[in-house]
Amino acid sequence: MNIPFAIEEEALSTIEEVMLKSATRAFEAVGKKKVYPRYMTKKMACEYLDISFNTLTKWINLGLPLIDIDGMNKLDKHDIDEFTQSHKI
């Protein structure tokens, strides 16, 4: 069902301006969002999770899988996401 209504040009202009500003802010926020690689260092994982290094160490001790190849430690983003999901209450 269509209900016709009229909007004054000034009001329409204001609506368009508000919508454009809102869309611009949304796209800027998405552009600033950091993309993390599949395999992360402990430092990157802390940043990704927004936790301290000590907390990450505790989580590893609680079962968060750590990849260790010849002394180089990496965490798989998929493992991190799965671990955090499995601890939802």
PDB file of C-alpha atoms in Angstrom:
ATOM      1  CA  MET A   1       0.000   0.000   0.000  1.00  0.00           C
ATOM      2  CA  ASN A   2       1.438   3.373  -1.014  1.00  0.00           C
ATOM      3  CA  ILE A   3       0.682   6.431   1.040  1.00  0.00           C
ATOM      4  CA  PRO A   4       1.623   9.575  -0.823  1.00  0.00           C
ATOM      5  CA  PHE A   5       3.106  12.435   1.170  1.00  0.00           C
ATOM      6  CA  ALA A   6       5.005  15.585   0.360  1.00  0.00           C
ATOM      7  CA  ILE A   7       8.313  16.722   1.836  1.00  0.00           C
ATOM      8  CA  GLU A   8       9.519  20.257   1.428  1.00  0.00           C
ATOM      9  CA  GLU A   9      12.745  20.627  -0.523  1.00  0.00           C
ATOM     10  CA  GLU A  10      14.609  22.028   2.493  1.00  0.00           C
ATOM     11  CA  ALA A  11      13.567  19.089   4.687  1.00  0.00           C
ATOM     12  CA  LEU A  12      14.513  16.616   1.961  1.00  0.00           C
ATOM     13  CA  SER A  13      17.912  18.290   1.644  1.00  0.00           C
ATOM     14  CA  THR A  14      18.450  18.024   5.414  1.00  0.00           C
ATOM     15  CA  ILE A  15      17.499  14.330   5.391  1.00  0.00           C
ATOM     16  CA  GLU A  16      19.907  13.629   2.531  1.00  0.00           C
ATOM     17  CA  GLU A  17      22.705  15.483   4.335  1.00  0.00           C
ATOM     18  CA  VAL A  18      22.162  13.541   7.578  1.00  0.00           C
ATOM     19  CA  MET A  19      22.047  10.221   5.704  1.00  0.00           C
ATOM     20  CA  LEU A  20      25.248  11.040   3.802  1.00  0.00           C
ATOM     21  CA  LYS A  21      27.097  11.982   7.003  1.00  0.00           C
ATOM     22  CA  SER A  22      25.905   8.804   8.694  1.00  0.00           C
ATOM     23  CA  ALA A  23      26.959   6.615   5.777  1.00  0.00           C
ATOM     24  CA  THR A  24      30.336   8.371   5.557  1.00  0.00           C
ATOM     25  CA  ARG A  25      31.024   7.764   9.268  1.00  0.00           C
ATOM     26  CA  ALA A  26      30.040   4.108   8.905  1.00  0.00           C
ATOM     27  CA  PHE A  27      32.367   3.561   5.933  1.00  0.00           C
ATOM     28  CA  GLU A  28      35.219   5.359   7.727  1.00  0.00           C
ATOM     29  CA  ALA A  29      34.754   3.110  10.776  1.00  0.00           C
ATOM     30  CA  VAL A  30      34.885  -0.007   8.609  1.00  0.00           C
ATOM     31  CA  GLY A  31      38.000   1.302   6.866  1.00  0.00           C
ATOM     32  CA  LYS A  32      39.763   1.832  10.200  1.00  0.00           C
ATOM     33  CA  LYS A  33      38.997  -1.671  11.418  1.00  0.00           C
ATOM     34  CA  LYS A  34      42.225  -3.645  11.382  1.00  0.00           C
ATOM     35  CA  VAL A  35      42.355  -6.900   9.469  1.00  0.00           C
ATOM     36  CA  TYR A  36      44.272  -9.603  11.310  1.00  0.00           C
ATOM     37  CA  PRO A  37      46.077 -12.450   9.540  1.00  0.00           C
ATOM     38  CA  ARG A  38      45.134 -16.090  10.048  1.00  0.00           C
ATOM     39  CA  TYR A  39      48.307 -16.790  12.047  1.00  0.00           C
ATOM     40  CA  MET A  40      49.258 -14.190  14.644  1.00  0.00           C
ATOM     41  CA  THR A  41      52.106 -13.558  17.017  1.00  0.00           C
ATOM     42  CA  LYS A  42      51.254 -13.392  20.700  1.00  0.00           C
ATOM     43  CA  LYS A  43      51.443  -9.589  20.518  1.00  0.00           C
ATOM     44  CA  MET A  44      49.002  -9.473  17.605  1.00  0.00           C
ATOM     45  CA  ALA A  45      46.684 -11.937  19.361  1.00  0.00           C
ATOM     46  CA  CYS A  46      46.644  -9.712  22.453  1.00  0.00           C
ATOM     47  CA  GLU A  47      45.686  -6.762  20.265  1.00  0.00           C
ATOM     48  CA  TYR A  48      43.047  -8.812  18.423  1.00  0.00           C
ATOM     49  CA  LEU A  49      41.508  -9.949  21.711  1.00  0.00           C
ATOM     50  CA  ASP A  50      42.103  -6.642  23.522  1.00  0.00           C
ATOM     51  CA  ILE A  51      43.752  -8.458  26.434  1.00  0.00           C
ATOM     52  CA  SER A  52      47.109  -8.279  28.197  1.00  0.00           C
ATOM     53  CA  PHE A  53      50.007 -10.640  27.560  1.00  0.00           C
ATOM     54  CA  ASN A  54      49.485 -12.172  31.016  1.00  0.00           C
ATOM     55  CA  THR A  55      45.848 -12.913  30.217  1.00  0.00           C
ATOM     56  CA  LEU A  56      46.844 -14.513  26.913  1.00  0.00           C
ATOM     57  CA  THR A  57      49.339 -16.706  28.776  1.00  0.00           C
ATOM     58  CA  LYS A  58      46.577 -17.787  31.183  1.00  0.00           C
ATOM     59  CA  TRP A  59      44.270 -18.595  28.264  1.00  0.00           C
ATOM     60  CA  ILE A  60      47.012 -20.688  26.627  1.00  0.00           C
ATOM     61  CA  ASN A  61      47.384 -22.567  29.925  1.00  0.00           C
ATOM     62  CA  LEU A  62      43.581 -23.056  29.917  1.00  0.00           C
ATOM     63  CA  GLY A  63      43.756 -24.723  26.504  1.00  0.00           C
ATOM     64  CA  LEU A  64      44.024 -22.040  23.809  1.00  0.00           C
ATOM     65  CA  PRO A  65      46.126 -23.845  21.167  1.00  0.00           C
ATOM     66  CA  LEU A  66      49.583 -22.430  20.518  1.00  0.00           C
ATOM     67  CA  ILE A  67      51.545 -23.337  17.393  1.00  0.00           C
ATOM     68  CA  ASP A  68      55.254 -23.796  18.142  1.00  0.00           C
ATOM     69  CA  ILE A  69      57.522 -24.408  15.176  1.00  0.00           C
ATOM     70  CA  ASP A  70      61.220 -24.339  15.940  1.00  0.00           C
ATOM     71  CA  GLY A  71      60.669 -21.892  18.796  1.00  0.00           C
ATOM     72  CA  MET A  72      58.424 -19.554  16.804  1.00  0.00           C
ATOM     73  CA  ASN A  73      55.017 -19.199  18.432  1.00  0.00           C
ATOM     74  CA  LYS A  74      51.849 -18.414  16.494  1.00  0.00           C
ATOM     75  CA  LEU A  75      48.157 -18.500  17.284  1.00  0.00           C
ATOM     76  CA  ASP A  76      45.549 -19.421  14.707  1.00  0.00           C
ATOM     77  CA  LYS A  77      42.768 -16.858  14.458  1.00  0.00           C
ATOM     78  CA  HIS A  78      40.254 -19.681  13.991  1.00  0.00           C
ATOM     79  CA  ASP A  79      41.466 -21.346  17.210  1.00  0.00           C
ATOM     80  CA  ILE A  80      41.188 -18.037  19.068  1.00  0.00           C
ATOM     81  CA  ASP A  81      37.629 -17.486  17.850  1.00  0.00           C
ATOM     82  CA  GLU A  82      36.651 -21.076  18.657  1.00  0.00           C
ATOM     83  CA  PHE A  83      38.224 -20.860  22.132  1.00  0.00           C
ATOM     84  CA  THR A  84      36.427 -17.629  23.002  1.00  0.00           C
ATOM     85  CA  GLN A  85      33.123 -18.953  21.642  1.00  0.00           C
ATOM     86  CA  SER A  86      33.464 -22.126  23.703  1.00  0.00           C
ATOM     87  CA  HIS A  87      33.780 -20.047  26.871  1.00  0.00           C
ATOM     88  CA  LYS A  88      30.585 -18.080  26.420  1.00  0.00           C
ATOM     89  CA  ILE A  89      28.283 -18.329  29.388  1.00  0.00           C
TER      90      ILE A  89
END
